[in-house]
C-alpha positions as a printed NumPy array, in Angstrom:
array([[ -0.119,  -0.279,  -0.123],
       [  1.065,   3.631,  -0.898],
       [  0.442,   6.593,   0.985],
       [  0.535,  10.248,  -0.663],
       [  1.293,  12.96 ,   1.873],
       [  0.58 ,  16.467,   0.642],
       [  3.161,  19.129,   1.491],
       [  3.074,  20.915,   4.767],
       [  1.442,  24.09 ,   5.018],
       [  1.72 ,  24.356,   8.77 ],
       [  4.872,  26.315,   9.716],
       [  7.74 ,  24.311,  11.76 ],
       [  8.74 ,  26.175,  14.793],
       [ 11.26 ,  25.469,  17.198],
       [ 12.808,  27.042,  20.465],
       [ 15.834,  25.602,  21.77 ],
       [ 18.13 ,  26.776,  24.571],
       [ 21.643,  26.49 ,  23.772],
       [ 24.445,  25.574,  25.685],
       [ 26.587,  28.373,  27.244],
       [ 30.019,  28.115,  25.349],
       [ 31.723,  27.243,  21.96 ],
       [ 29.147,  23.908,  21.709],
       [ 26.388,  26.297,  21.388],
       [ 26.703,  27.193,  17.409],
       [ 27.232,  23.344,  16.323],
       [ 24.169,  22.57 ,  18.798],
       [ 21.955,  25.235,  16.972],
       [ 22.78 ,  23.753,  13.867],
       [ 22.008,  20.191,  14.521],
       [ 18.585,  21.334,  15.809],
       [ 18.442,  23.209,  12.635],
       [ 19.431,  20.354,  10.574],
       [ 16.659,  18.182,  12.363],
       [ 14.016,  20.732,  11.895],
       [ 14.937,  21.305,   8.106],
       [ 14.986,  17.46 ,   7.754],
       [ 11.57 ,  16.916,   9.286],
       [ 10.197,  19.336,   6.722],
       [ 11.655,  18.843,   3.516],
       [  8.629,  19.852,   1.404],
       [  9.046,  23.222,   2.987],
       [ 12.478,  24.422,   1.779],
       [ 14.658,  23.43 ,  -1.162],
       [ 17.99 ,  21.611,  -0.376],
       [ 19.973,  24.633,  -1.175],
       [ 17.837,  27.215,   0.566],
       [ 18.247,  24.545,   3.821],
       [ 21.785,  24.518,   3.202],
       [ 21.927,  28.246,   3.515],
       [ 19.869,  28.363,   6.555],
       [ 22.509,  26.055,   8.476],
       [ 25.143,  28.673,   7.684],
       [ 22.75 ,  31.381,   8.834],
       [ 22.16 ,  29.581,  12.319],
       [ 25.938,  28.822,  12.682],
       [ 26.954,  32.516,  11.887],
       [ 24.142,  34.474,  14.231],
       [ 25.116,  31.54 ,  16.908],
       [ 28.602,  32.184,  16.73 ],
       [ 28.386,  35.567,  16.894],
       [ 26.185,  35.495,  20.377],
       [ 28.749,  33.543,  21.8  ],
       [ 31.729,  35.515,  20.584],
       [ 30.304,  39.072,  21.35 ],
       [ 27.257,  38.518,  23.9  ],
       [ 26.895,  36.617,  26.892],
       [ 24.273,  33.432,  27.741],
       [ 21.757,  32.445,  28.288],
       [ 21.659,  31.957,  24.229],
       [ 18.557,  30.426,  22.306],
       [ 17.62 ,  29.578,  18.892],
       [ 14.206,  30.122,  17.316],
       [ 13.667,  29.003,  13.805],
       [ 10.36 ,  29.132,  12.231],
       [ 10.164,  27.364,   8.534],
       [  7.375,  27.65 ,   6.276],
       [  7.037,  27.081,   2.596],
       [  8.766,  30.263,   0.81 ],
       [ 10.132,  31.677,   4.185],
       [ 12.136,  30.865,   7.078],
       [ 13.205,  33.305,  10.431],
       [ 16.089,  32.348,  12.077],
       [ 16.491,  34.053,  15.515],
       [ 19.351,  33.848,  17.917],
       [ 18.947,  35.418,  21.466],
       [ 21.302,  36.261,  24.137],
       [ 21.437,  38.416,  27.197],
       [ 23.58 ,  41.478,  25.747],
       [ 22.24 ,  44.66 ,  25.298],
       [ 24.999,  45.596,  23.024],
       [ 23.882,  45.93 ,  19.608],
       [ 25.659,  44.002,  16.696],
       [ 28.405,  46.672,  14.824],
       [ 29.02 ,  46.757,  11.256],
       [ 32.288,  45.868,  10.135],
       [ 34.241,  49.601,   9.371],
       [ 35.702,  49.236,   5.924],
       [ 36.391,  46.481,   3.801],
       [ 39.156,  44.838,   4.38 ],
       [ 39.563,  41.88 ,   2.173],
       [ 42.197,  40.024,   4.121],
       [ 40.327,  40.281,   7.701],
       [ 39.522,  36.801,   8.955],
       [ 36.774,  38.314,  11.233],
       [ 33.891,  40.473,  11.489],
       [ 32.146,  38.939,   7.925],
       [ 29.568,  36.81 ,   9.46 ],
       [ 26.611,  39.495,   8.991],
       [ 27.913,  40.098,   5.234],
       [ 27.775,  36.36 ,   4.947],
       [ 24.347,  36.297,   5.762],
       [ 23.013,  39.01 ,   3.7  ],
       [ 25.158,  37.801,   0.661],
       [ 22.826,  34.817,   1.117],
       [ 19.803,  36.666,   0.727],
       [ 18.552,  37.078,   4.267],
       [ 17.368,  40.304,   5.58 ],
       [ 18.549,  41.253,   9.06 ],
       [ 16.994,  42.849,  11.925],
       [ 17.756,  43.243,  15.882],
       [ 15.211,  43.412,  18.362],
       [ 16.047,  44.569,  21.716],
       [ 14.318,  43.379,  24.774],
       [ 14.561,  43.947,  28.813],
       [ 16.433,  40.604,  28.98 ],
       [ 19.01 ,  41.255,  25.881],
       [ 18.014,  41.059,  22.41 ],
       [ 17.459,  38.863,  19.516],
       [ 19.453,  38.856,  16.101],
       [ 16.917,  37.745,  13.302],
       [ 17.368,  36.673,   9.675],
       [ 14.65 ,  36.081,   7.142],
       [ 15.064,  34.494,   4.098],
       [ 12.419,  33.921,   1.405],
       [ 12.594,  31.48 ,  -1.63 ],
       [  9.988,  31.289,  -4.565],
       [  7.174,  28.847,  -4.131],
       [  5.281,  26.775,  -6.393],
       [  5.172,  28.22 , -10.039],
       [  7.857,  30.942,  -9.135],
       [  5.604,  33.176,  -6.73 ],
       [  6.247,  33.639,  -3.198],
       [  4.855,  31.035,  -0.868],
       [  2.604,  33.602,   0.819],
       [  1.316,  34.938,  -2.081],
       [ -1.765,  32.637,  -3.609],
       [ -1.76 ,  31.774,  -7.032],
       [ -4.985,  32.952,  -9.275],
       [ -4.217,  30.303, -11.592]])
């Protein structure tokens, strides 16, 4: 007997508190990879790989520049994903000053933008969230959030 399943239209959302140290980034990546694997119809493979890079960069930045507790929130739905990493620091991310092509640090936010994500920072009484939103075309080349009239 064969069973067909329709693509998921429910968003997949995960909120995960992360370890307070360098293990936070690999842990966040594992959590994101499991979430994306559980909802493969929602996100193309290449975009899923980009999301994992974004998760790694945001988490590594939090560990390097902020203080715990850290948490990852990932919401994936057809055509869009939101990735938020929260920390307990009120210091907002700085944009790198200048374009030193030989720099080995300070490129995380540039990498995230180069992958097509929009970046936001949301301060809170407990710290902040750095949020990346990435979109991709849905069925028939239209963004998934826009219904097709054809």
